[in-house]
Coordinates of N, CA, C and O in Angstrom, one line a residue:
T4 N -0.5 -28.8 -13.5 CA 0.1 -28.4 -12.3 C 1.4 -27.0 -12.4 O 1.2 -26.9 -13.8
A5 N 1.9 -26.8 -11.9 CA 2.5 -25.5 -12.1 C 3.6 -25.9 -12.7 O 4.5 -26.8 -12.3
M6 N 4.7 -25.1 -13.2 CA 5.6 -24.9 -14.0 C 7.0 -25.6 -13.2 O 6.8 -24.4 -12.1
P7 N 8.0 -26.0 -13.1 CA 8.8 -25.9 -11.7 C 9.7 -24.6 -11.6 O 9.8 -24.4 -13.1
R8 N 9.7 -24.0 -10.7 CA 10.4 -22.3 -10.4 C 11.8 -22.8 -10.5 O 12.4 -23.7 -9.7
N9 N 12.3 -22.1 -10.9 CA 14.2 -21.9 -11.1 C 14.3 -21.4 -9.4 O 13.7 -20.3 -8.8
I10 N 14.8 -21.9 -8.7 CA 15.8 -22.0 -7.6 C 16.0 -20.4 -7.4 O 15.9 -19.6 -6.5
F11 N 16.6 -19.5 -7.9 CA 17.2 -18.5 -7.9 C 16.0 -17.1 -8.3 O 16.4 -16.2 -7.9
V12 N 15.1 -17.6 -8.3 CA 14.0 -16.8 -8.4 C 13.6 -16.0 -7.3 O 13.2 -16.6 -6.6
P13 N 13.7 -14.9 -7.2 CA 13.3 -13.9 -5.4 C 11.9 -13.8 -5.4 O 11.2 -13.8 -6.6
P14 N 11.4 -14.1 -4.2 CA 9.9 -14.3 -4.2 C 9.2 -13.2 -4.4 O 7.9 -13.3 -5.0
E15 N 9.9 -12.1 -4.6 CA 9.2 -10.9 -5.2 C 9.6 -10.0 -6.6 O 9.7 -9.0 -6.5
R16 N 10.0 -10.8 -7.0 CA 10.8 -10.3 -8.4 C 9.5 -10.4 -9.4 O 8.7 -11.1 -9.7
R17 N 9.3 -8.9 -9.7 CA 8.0 -8.6 -10.4 C 8.4 -7.8 -12.0 O 9.3 -7.2 -12.1
L18 N 7.6 -8.3 -12.9 CA 7.6 -7.9 -14.4 C 6.4 -7.2 -14.6 O 5.0 -7.8 -14.3
Y19 N 6.6 -5.7 -15.1 CA 5.2 -4.6 -15.6 C 5.4 -5.1 -16.9 O 6.5 -4.5 -17.8
L20 N 4.4 -5.3 -17.9 CA 4.1 -5.2 -19.3 C 2.9 -4.3 -19.8 O 1.9 -4.1 -19.2
V21 N 3.4 -3.0 -20.1 CA 2.8 -1.9 -20.2 C 2.7 -1.9 -21.8 O 3.6 -1.9 -22.7
D22 N 0.9 -1.5 -22.3 CA 0.9 -1.2 -23.7 C 0.7 0.2 -23.3 O -0.6 0.6 -23.0
I23 N 1.4 0.7 -23.6 CA 0.9 2.3 -23.2 C 0.1 3.0 -24.2 O -0.3 3.8 -23.5
E24 N -0.2 2.4 -25.3 CA -1.3 2.8 -25.8 C -2.6 2.7 -25.8 O -3.5 3.9 -25.1
N25 N -2.5 1.5 -24.9 CA -4.0 1.2 -24.2 C -4.1 2.0 -23.2 O -5.1 2.5 -22.6
L26 N -3.1 2.0 -22.2 CA -3.1 2.5 -20.6 C -2.9 4.1 -20.8 O -3.6 5.0 -20.2
A27 N -2.9 4.8 -22.0 CA -2.7 6.0 -22.1 C -4.1 7.0 -22.4 O -4.8 7.8 -22.9
A28 N -5.0 5.5 -23.2 CA -6.0 5.8 -24.0 C -6.2 6.3 -25.1 O -7.2 7.0 -25.8
T29 N -5.3 6.2 -25.8 CA -5.0 7.2 -27.2 C -3.8 6.4 -27.9 O -3.0 5.8 -27.5
G30 N -4.0 6.4 -29.3 CA -3.0 5.5 -30.5 C -1.7 6.4 -30.5 O -0.7 5.8 -30.9
R31 N -1.8 7.7 -30.0 CA -0.6 8.7 -30.4 C -0.6 9.7 -28.9 O -0.8 10.7 -28.9
P32 N 0.2 8.6 -27.5 CA -0.1 9.6 -26.6 C 1.3 10.6 -26.8 O 2.2 10.5 -27.2
S33 N 0.9 11.8 -26.2 CA 1.6 12.9 -25.8 C 2.8 12.4 -24.9 O 2.4 11.4 -24.1
G34 N 3.7 13.3 -24.6 CA 4.7 13.1 -23.8 C 3.9 13.3 -22.3 O 4.6 12.2 -21.4
Q35 N 2.9 14.3 -22.2 CA 2.2 14.2 -20.8 C 1.6 13.0 -20.5 O 1.3 12.8 -19.6
D36 N 0.8 12.6 -21.7 CA -0.1 11.3 -21.5 C 1.2 10.3 -20.9 O 0.4 9.4 -20.3
V37 N 2.3 10.2 -21.2 CA 3.0 8.9 -21.0 C 3.2 9.2 -19.5 O 3.6 8.3 -18.6
V38 N 3.7 10.4 -19.1 CA 4.3 10.6 -17.7 C 2.9 10.4 -16.8 O 3.2 9.8 -15.7
E39 N 1.5 10.8 -17.3 CA 0.8 10.2 -16.1 C 0.4 9.3 -16.3 O 0.3 8.6 -15.0
A40 N 0.4 8.2 -17.3 CA 0.5 7.0 -17.2 C 1.6 6.3 -16.3 O 1.0 5.4 -15.1
R41 N 2.7 6.8 -16.6 CA 3.7 6.1 -15.4 C 3.8 6.3 -14.3 O 3.6 5.4 -13.1
R42 N 3.5 7.5 -13.9 CA 2.8 8.3 -12.3 C 1.7 7.1 -11.9 O 1.6 6.8 -10.6
D43 N 0.7 7.4 -13.0 CA -0.7 6.1 -12.0 C -0.3 4.9 -12.1 O -0.9 4.4 -10.5
L44 N 0.5 4.0 -13.1 CA 1.0 3.1 -12.3 C 2.0 2.9 -11.3 O 1.8 1.9 -10.6
E45 N 3.1 3.4 -11.5 CA 4.1 3.6 -10.2 C 3.1 3.7 -8.9 O 3.4 3.3 -7.9
A46 N 2.4 4.8 -8.7 CA 1.4 5.5 -7.4 C 0.7 4.0 -6.9 O 0.6 3.5 -5.9
R47 N -0.2 3.6 -8.0 CA -1.1 2.1 -7.4 C -0.5 0.8 -7.6 O -0.8 0.1 -7.0
R48 N 0.7 0.3 -8.2 CA 1.1 -0.8 -8.1 C 2.5 -0.7 -7.2 O 3.1 -1.9 -7.1
G49 N 3.1 0.6 -6.7 CA 4.2 0.4 -6.0 C 5.2 -0.2 -6.8 O 6.4 -0.9 -6.3
I50 N 5.6 -0.1 -8.2 CA 6.8 -0.1 -8.9 C 8.3 0.4 -8.0 O 8.1 1.5 -7.4
E51 N 8.8 -0.8 -7.9 CA 10.2 -0.6 -7.0 C 11.2 -0.4 -8.1 O 11.5 -0.8 -9.1
M52 N 12.2 0.2 -7.5 CA 13.7 0.1 -8.5 C 14.5 -1.0 -8.9 O 14.5 -1.2 -10.2
N53 N 14.1 -2.6 -8.1 CA 14.3 -3.8 -9.5 C 13.5 -4.2 -9.7 O 13.7 -5.4 -10.1
D54 N 12.1 -3.7 -9.8 CA 11.0 -4.3 -10.5 C 11.7 -4.1 -12.1 O 12.0 -3.0 -12.5
Q55 N 11.3 -4.7 -13.2 CA 11.5 -4.9 -14.8 C 10.2 -4.1 -15.1 O 8.9 -4.9 -15.0
V56 N 10.1 -3.2 -16.0 CA 9.2 -2.2 -16.5 C 9.3 -2.7 -18.0 O 10.6 -2.3 -18.5
V57 N 8.8 -3.5 -18.7 CA 8.4 -3.6 -20.3 C 7.3 -2.9 -21.4 O 6.4 -3.4 -20.9
I58 N 7.8 -1.9 -21.9 CA 6.7 -1.1 -22.9 C 6.7 -1.7 -23.9 O 7.5 -1.4 -24.7
G59 N 5.4 -1.9 -24.4 CA 5.0 -2.2 -25.6 C 4.4 -0.7 -26.8 O 3.7 -0.3 -26.0
C60 N 4.9 -0.7 -27.8 CA 4.4 0.7 -27.9 C 4.8 0.3 -29.8 O 5.6 -0.3 -30.6
N61 N 3.6 1.6 -30.4 CA 4.1 1.8 -32.3 C 5.3 2.1 -32.4 O 5.7 3.1 -31.7
P62 N 5.6 2.1 -33.7 CA 7.0 2.5 -33.7 C 6.9 4.4 -33.5 O 7.9 4.9 -33.5
A63 N 5.9 4.6 -34.2 CA 5.6 6.5 -34.4 C 5.8 6.7 -32.8 O 5.9 8.2 -32.6
N64 N 5.3 5.8 -31.7 CA 5.4 6.6 -30.6 C 6.7 6.3 -29.6 O 6.8 6.7 -28.4
A65 N 7.7 5.6 -30.2 CA 8.9 4.9 -29.9 C 9.3 6.3 -28.9 O 10.1 6.0 -27.7
V66 N 9.7 7.7 -29.5 CA 10.5 8.2 -29.1 C 10.0 9.3 -27.9 O 10.6 9.6 -27.1
T67 N 9.0 9.2 -28.1 CA 8.1 9.9 -26.9 C 7.7 8.9 -25.6 O 8.0 9.7 -24.6
V68 N 7.8 7.8 -25.7 CA 7.5 6.8 -24.7 C 8.7 7.2 -24.3 O 8.9 7.3 -22.7
A69 N 9.9 7.0 -25.0 CA 11.2 6.7 -24.3 C 12.0 7.7 -23.5 O 12.2 8.0 -22.4
Q70 N 11.4 9.2 -24.0 CA 11.9 10.3 -23.3 C 11.1 10.4 -22.1 O 11.6 11.3 -21.4
N71 N 9.9 10.1 -21.9 CA 8.9 9.9 -21.1 C 8.6 9.0 -19.6 O 8.0 9.3 -19.2
W72 N 9.2 8.0 -20.3 CA 9.6 7.0 -19.3 C 10.9 6.3 -19.5 O 11.1 5.4 -20.1
P73 N 11.6 6.9 -19.0 CA 13.5 6.5 -18.8 C 13.3 5.4 -17.8 O 12.5 5.1 -17.1
G74 N 14.4 4.3 -18.4 CA 14.6 3.5 -17.4 C 14.0 2.2 -17.8 O 14.2 1.1 -17.0
A75 N 12.9 2.0 -18.4 CA 12.1 0.9 -18.9 C 13.2 0.2 -20.1 O 13.7 1.1 -20.7
R76 N 12.5 -0.9 -20.6 CA 13.2 -1.5 -21.6 C 11.9 -1.5 -22.6 O 10.2 -1.5 -22.6
Y77 N 11.6 -1.4 -23.9 CA 10.5 -0.6 -24.8 C 10.9 -1.9 -25.8 O 12.2 -2.2 -26.3
V78 N 9.5 -2.4 -26.2 CA 9.8 -3.3 -27.4 C 8.4 -3.0 -28.5 O 7.5 -2.3 -28.0
I79 N 9.2 -2.5 -29.4 CA 8.4 -1.7 -30.5 C 8.3 -2.9 -31.6 O 8.9 -3.7 -32.2
R80 N 7.1 -2.3 -32.1 CA 6.3 -3.3 -33.3 C 5.0 -2.6 -33.7 O 4.4 -1.8 -33.1
G81 N 4.9 -2.5 -35.4 CA 4.0 -1.7 -36.1 C 2.9 -2.5 -36.3 O 2.8 -3.9 -36.0
G82 N 1.5 -2.2 -37.0 CA 0.5 -2.6 -37.3 C -0.4 -3.1 -36.5 O -0.5 -2.5 -35.2
E83 N -1.7 -3.6 -36.6 CA -2.7 -3.6 -35.7 C -1.8 -4.7 -34.7 O -1.5 -5.5 -34.9
N84 N -2.4 -4.5 -33.4 CA -2.2 -4.9 -32.3 C -0.7 -5.1 -32.1 O -0.1 -5.8 -31.2
G85 N 0.2 -4.2 -32.6 CA 1.7 -4.2 -32.5 C 2.6 -4.3 -31.0 O 2.9 -5.2 -30.9
A86 N 2.0 -3.4 -30.4 CA 2.4 -3.0 -29.2 C 2.2 -4.5 -28.4 O 2.9 -5.0 -27.6
D87 N 0.9 -5.0 -28.5 CA 0.4 -6.5 -28.1 C 1.4 -7.5 -28.4 O 1.7 -8.1 -27.3
L88 N 1.3 -7.9 -29.3 CA 2.4 -8.6 -29.9 C 3.6 -8.7 -29.2 O 4.4 -9.8 -29.2
A89 N 4.0 -7.2 -29.2 CA 5.4 -6.9 -28.8 C 5.6 -7.9 -27.4 O 6.8 -8.4 -26.9
L90 N 4.8 -7.8 -26.7 CA 4.2 -7.8 -25.3 C 4.3 -9.6 -25.3 O 5.0 -9.9 -24.2
L91 N 3.8 -9.9 -26.2 CA 3.5 -11.4 -25.9 C 4.5 -12.0 -26.4 O 5.0 -13.2 -25.8
D92 N 5.6 -11.3 -27.3 CA 6.4 -12.3 -27.4 C 7.8 -12.1 -26.2 O 8.4 -13.4 -26.0
V93 N 7.8 -11.2 -25.3 CA 8.0 -11.3 -24.1 C 8.0 -12.6 -23.4 O 8.7 -13.1 -23.0
I94 N 6.9 -12.8 -23.3 CA 5.8 -13.6 -22.3 C 6.6 -15.4 -23.5 O 7.0 -16.1 -22.6
A95 N 6.3 -15.4 -24.6 CA 6.7 -16.9 -25.2 C 7.7 -16.9 -25.4 O 8.3 -18.0 -25.2
N96 N 8.8 -15.6 -25.3 CA 10.2 -16.2 -25.7 C 11.5 -16.1 -24.4 O 12.5 -16.1 -25.3
E97 N 10.9 -15.4 -23.5 CA 11.9 -15.1 -22.6 C 11.6 -15.5 -21.1 O 12.1 -15.4 -20.0
S98 N 11.1 -17.0 -21.2 CA 11.3 -17.8 -19.7 C 10.6 -16.7 -18.8 O 11.5 -17.2 -17.7
V99 N 9.5 -16.2 -18.7 CA 9.0 -15.5 -17.8 C 9.0 -15.6 -16.6 O 9.1 -15.7 -15.3
P100 N 7.8 -17.1 -16.4 CA 7.7 -18.2 -15.3 C 8.9 -18.4 -14.6 O 8.9 -18.3 -13.3
L101 N 10.2 -18.4 -15.4 CA 11.3 -18.7 -14.4 C 12.0 -17.5 -13.8 O 12.8 -18.0 -12.7
R102 N 11.7 -16.3 -14.3 CA 12.5 -15.6 -14.0 C 11.6 -14.3 -12.8 O 12.4 -13.9 -12.4
F103 N 10.6 -14.9 -13.4 CA 9.5 -13.5 -12.3 C 8.4 -14.0 -11.2 O 7.7 -15.3 -11.8
S104 N 8.3 -14.1 -10.0 CA 7.0 -14.5 -9.4 C 5.8 -13.5 -9.5 O 4.8 -14.1 -9.4
Q105 N 6.2 -12.5 -10.0 CA 4.8 -11.6 -10.0 C 4.7 -10.7 -11.5 O 6.1 -10.6 -11.6
V106 N 3.7 -11.1 -12.3 CA 3.7 -10.2 -13.7 C 2.5 -9.8 -13.2 O 1.7 -10.2 -13.2
T107 N 2.7 -7.8 -14.0 CA 1.2 -7.1 -14.0 C 1.3 -6.7 -15.4 O 2.2 -6.4 -16.1
I108 N 0.3 -7.0 -16.1 CA 0.1 -6.6 -17.5 C -0.8 -5.6 -17.6 O -2.0 -5.1 -16.7
A109 N -0.5 -4.1 -18.0 CA -0.9 -3.0 -18.0 C -1.7 -2.8 -19.3 O -1.1 -2.3 -20.1
S110 N -2.8 -3.3 -19.5 CA -3.8 -3.5 -20.8 C -5.0 -4.0 -20.4 O -4.8 -5.1 -19.3
G111 N -5.8 -3.5 -20.7 CA -7.2 -4.2 -21.2 C -7.7 -5.1 -22.2 O -8.9 -5.4 -22.2
D112 N -6.4 -5.3 -23.3 CA -7.0 -5.8 -24.8 C -7.1 -7.1 -24.0 O -6.2 -8.1 -23.4
A113 N -8.1 -7.9 -24.5 CA -8.3 -9.5 -24.5 C -7.5 -10.2 -25.3 O -7.2 -11.5 -25.0
I114 N -6.6 -9.7 -26.0 CA -5.4 -10.5 -27.1 C -4.1 -11.1 -25.6 O -4.0 -12.3 -25.7
F115 N -4.7 -10.4 -24.2 CA -4.0 -11.0 -23.4 C -4.3 -12.2 -22.6 O -3.5 -12.9 -21.7
A116 N -5.7 -12.5 -22.6 CA -6.3 -13.7 -21.6 C -5.3 -14.6 -21.8 O -5.4 -15.4 -20.6
D117 N -5.1 -15.3 -22.9 CA -4.3 -16.6 -22.7 C -3.3 -17.0 -22.2 O -2.7 -17.4 -21.6
A118 N -2.4 -15.4 -22.1 CA -1.4 -15.3 -21.7 C -1.2 -15.1 -20.4 O -0.3 -16.0 -19.5
I119 N -2.5 -14.6 -19.8 CA -2.6 -14.7 -18.3 C -2.5 -16.0 -17.6 O -2.4 -16.3 -17.0
T120 N -3.6 -16.4 -18.2 CA -3.7 -18.0 -18.1 C -2.5 -18.9 -18.2 O -2.5 -19.7 -17.0
Y121 N -1.7 -18.9 -19.0 CA -0.5 -19.7 -19.0 C 0.6 -19.3 -18.2 O 0.5 -19.9 -17.5
L122 N 0.5 -17.8 -17.9 CA 1.3 -17.1 -16.4 C 0.9 -17.6 -15.2 O 1.5 -18.3 -14.4
S123 N -0.3 -17.7 -15.1 CA -0.7 -18.1 -13.8 C -0.6 -19.7 -13.5 O -0.2 -20.0 -12.3
T124 N -1.0 -20.2 -14.4 CA -0.6 -21.9 -14.6 C 0.7 -21.9 -14.4 O 0.8 -23.2 -13.6
A125 N 1.6 -21.1 -14.8 CA 2.8 -21.9 -14.2 C 3.5 -21.0 -13.1 O 4.5 -21.2 -12.9
G126 N 2.3 -20.7 -12.3 CA 3.1 -20.4 -11.2 C 3.2 -18.9 -10.9 O 3.7 -18.8 -9.5
C127 N 3.0 -18.0 -11.4 CA 3.2 -16.6 -11.5 C 1.9 -16.1 -10.8 O 0.9 -16.4 -11.3
H128 N 2.2 -15.1 -10.2 CA 0.8 -14.0 -9.3 C 0.7 -13.2 -10.7 O 1.6 -12.5 -10.8
V129 N -0.2 -13.5 -11.5 CA -0.5 -12.5 -12.4 C -1.9 -11.1 -11.9 O -2.7 -11.7 -11.4
S130 N -1.2 -10.1 -12.3 CA -2.4 -8.9 -12.1 C -2.9 -8.2 -13.2 O -1.8 -8.2 -13.9
V131 N -3.9 -7.4 -13.4 CA -4.1 -6.9 -14.8 C -4.2 -5.1 -14.0 O -4.9 -5.3 -13.1
V132 N -3.8 -4.4 -14.8 CA -4.1 -3.0 -14.5 C -4.7 -2.5 -15.8 O -4.2 -2.5 -17.1
A133 N -6.4 -1.8 -15.7 CA -6.5 -1.3 -17.2 C -7.4 -0.2 -16.5 O -7.9 -0.1 -15.3
R134 N -7.5 0.7 -17.5 CA -8.8 1.5 -17.5 C -9.9 1.1 -17.5 O -10.3 0.2 -18.5
N135 N -11.2 2.0 -16.9 CA -12.4 1.1 -17.0 C -12.9 1.1 -18.5 O -13.5 0.1 -18.9
A136 N -12.7 2.1 -19.1 CA -13.3 2.0 -20.5 C -12.6 0.8 -21.5 O -12.7 0.8 -22.9
S137 N -11.6 0.4 -21.0 CA -10.8 -0.4 -22.2 C -10.6 -1.7 -21.8 O -9.8 -2.4 -21.9
V138 N -11.2 -2.2 -20.4 CA -10.8 -3.8 -20.1 C -11.9 -4.5 -20.9 O -13.1 -4.2 -20.8
S139 N -11.7 -5.8 -21.4 CA -12.1 -6.7 -22.4 C -12.9 -7.3 -21.1 O -12.2 -8.0 -20.6
P140 N -14.2 -7.9 -21.5 CA -15.0 -8.9 -20.9 C -14.2 -10.1 -20.9 O -14.1 -11.1 -19.6
R141 N -13.3 -10.7 -21.8 CA -12.7 -11.9 -22.1 C -11.5 -11.6 -20.9 O -11.3 -12.6 -20.4
L142 N -10.7 -10.4 -20.7 CA -9.6 -10.2 -19.7 C -10.0 -10.7 -18.4 O -9.6 -11.1 -17.5
I143 N -11.3 -10.2 -18.3 CA -11.7 -10.1 -16.3 C -11.8 -11.6 -16.1 O -11.4 -11.8 -14.9
S144 N -12.0 -12.5 -17.1 CA -12.2 -14.1 -16.5 C -10.8 -14.3 -16.4 O -10.6 -15.7 -15.6
S145 N -10.0 -13.7 -16.4 CA -8.6 -14.4 -16.8 C -7.3 -14.1 -15.6 O -6.4 -14.4 -15.8
W146 N -7.8 -13.4 -14.8 CA -6.9 -12.8 -14.3 C -6.8 -12.9 -12.4 O -7.9 -13.6 -11.9
N147 N -5.8 -13.2 -12.0 CA -5.7 -13.4 -10.0 C -6.6 -12.3 -9.6 O -7.0 -12.3 -8.3
F148 N -6.1 -10.8 -9.7 CA -6.6 -9.9 -9.1 C -6.5 -8.6 -9.9 O -6.0 -9.0 -11.0
A149 N -7.5 -7.3 -10.3 CA -7.4 -6.4 -11.3 C -7.2 -5.0 -10.5 O -8.1 -5.1 -9.2
R150 N -7.0 -4.3 -11.2 CA -7.1 -3.1 -10.9 C -7.4 -2.0 -12.0 O -7.3 -2.5 -13.1
V151 N -8.6 -1.5 -11.9 CA -9.0 -1.0 -13.1 C -9.5 0.7 -12.8 O -10.1 1.2 -11.7
W152 N -8.9 1.5 -13.6 CA -8.1 2.8 -13.4 C -9.8 3.7 -13.5 O -10.4 2.9 -14.6
G153 N -9.9 4.5 -12.8 CA -11.1 5.6 -13.1 C -11.8 6.0 -12.0 O -11.1 6.6 -11.3
K154 N -12.8 5.6 -11.1 CA -13.3 6.3 -10.6 C -13.3 5.7 -9.2 O -13.9 4.9 -8.3
S155 N -11.9 6.5 -8.7 CA -11.5 5.8 -7.6 C -11.4 7.0 -6.5 O -10.6 8.0 -6.3
N156 N -11.9 6.5 -5.2 CA -11.6 7.6 -4.3 C -10.8 7.2 -3.0 O -9.9 7.8 -2.3
A157 N -9.9 6.1 -3.1 CA -9.2 5.6 -2.5 C -7.6 5.9 -3.1 O -7.2 6.3 -3.9
S158 N -6.9 6.1 -1.8 CA -5.6 6.7 -1.9 C -4.8 5.7 -2.9 O -4.9 4.3 -2.6
P159 N -3.5 5.5 -3.4 CA -2.7 4.9 -4.2 C -2.7 3.5 -2.9 O -2.3 2.3 -3.0
A160 N -1.9 3.9 -1.7 CA -1.9 3.1 -0.7 C -3.1 2.1 -0.1 O -2.8 0.9 -0.2
Q161 N -4.3 2.4 -0.2 CA -5.2 1.9 0.1 C -5.5 1.0 -1.1 O -5.9 -0.1 -0.6
A162 N -5.7 1.4 -2.6 CA -5.7 0.9 -4.0 C -4.8 -0.2 -3.4 O -5.5 -1.3 -3.7
R163 N -4.0 -0.4 -3.3 CA -2.9 -1.5 -3.3 C -3.1 -2.2 -2.0 O -3.1 -3.8 -2.5
G164 N -3.6 -2.1 -0.9 CA -3.8 -2.7 0.0 C -5.1 -3.7 0.0 O -5.2 -4.5 0.4
S165 N -6.0 -3.3 -1.2 CA -7.3 -3.9 -1.2 C -7.6 -5.0 -1.9 O -8.1 -6.0 -2.6
C166 N -6.0 -5.2 -3.1 CA -5.7 -6.5 -3.8 C -4.9 -7.5 -2.8 O -4.3 -7.3 -2.5
T167 N -5.8 -8.6 -3.2 CA -5.3 -9.7 -3.0 C -5.3 -10.9 -4.1 O -6.1 -10.8 -4.7
S168 N -4.7 -12.0 -3.9 CA -4.4 -13.0 -4.7 C -5.6 -13.7 -4.7 O -5.9 -15.0 -5.2
S169 N -6.7 -14.0 -3.4 CA -7.5 -15.0 -3.2 C -9.0 -14.2 -4.0 O -9.6 -13.8 -3.6
G170 N -8.9 -14.8 -5.3 CA -10.1 -14.4 -6.1 C -10.2 -13.1 -6.8 O -9.3 -12.3 -6.8
A171 N -10.8 -13.1 -8.1 CA -10.9 -11.7 -8.9 C -11.6 -10.6 -7.6 O -12.8 -10.8 -7.3
G172 N -11.2 -9.3 -8.3 CA -12.0 -8.4 -7.7 C -11.4 -7.0 -8.3 O -10.5 -7.2 -9.1
I173 N -12.3 -6.1 -8.5 CA -11.8 -5.1 -9.5 C -12.1 -3.8 -8.3 O -13.4 -3.9 -7.6
T174 N -11.2 -2.7 -8.1 CA -11.0 -1.8 -7.7 C -11.7 -0.5 -8.3 O -10.8 0.0 -9.4
L175 N -12.8 0.3 -8.1 CA -13.2 1.1 -8.9 C -12.7 2.7 -7.9 O -13.0 2.7 -7.0

């Protein structure tokens, strides 16, 4: 059964967990890479002013990320899977299911599969945004719905409209 929800959670409170190196498809994203990833995510998912965006990154990328994606929260960790582990710490330690009704994980890394299952079981509507070349097969089986970036001729509004919570789907 789903975890009891806090009565004060607005039904549309959304959290975006962004693995910027994965989303930008490089371990050393430039300022332009960060801006493009932000614009793509904002256009495809309709990020609004009251949504919370948390970006995980390597310490070497922190300044570039902060300068080019203002207004987000940054979690920083070095080493292998550092950004992923920093984002997983947010899920594990910050009562995410009690605070957010919707969670979008912007990464194709398999390390998020168990967290997606946990969040879904706890009552969150979970979505995944990933690039075609970086989505893990293990992750594919873990989400409510997904957006895979790549060869899409749909406008952002059409792409948003094509996603529903009833079953898994990939918009290409």
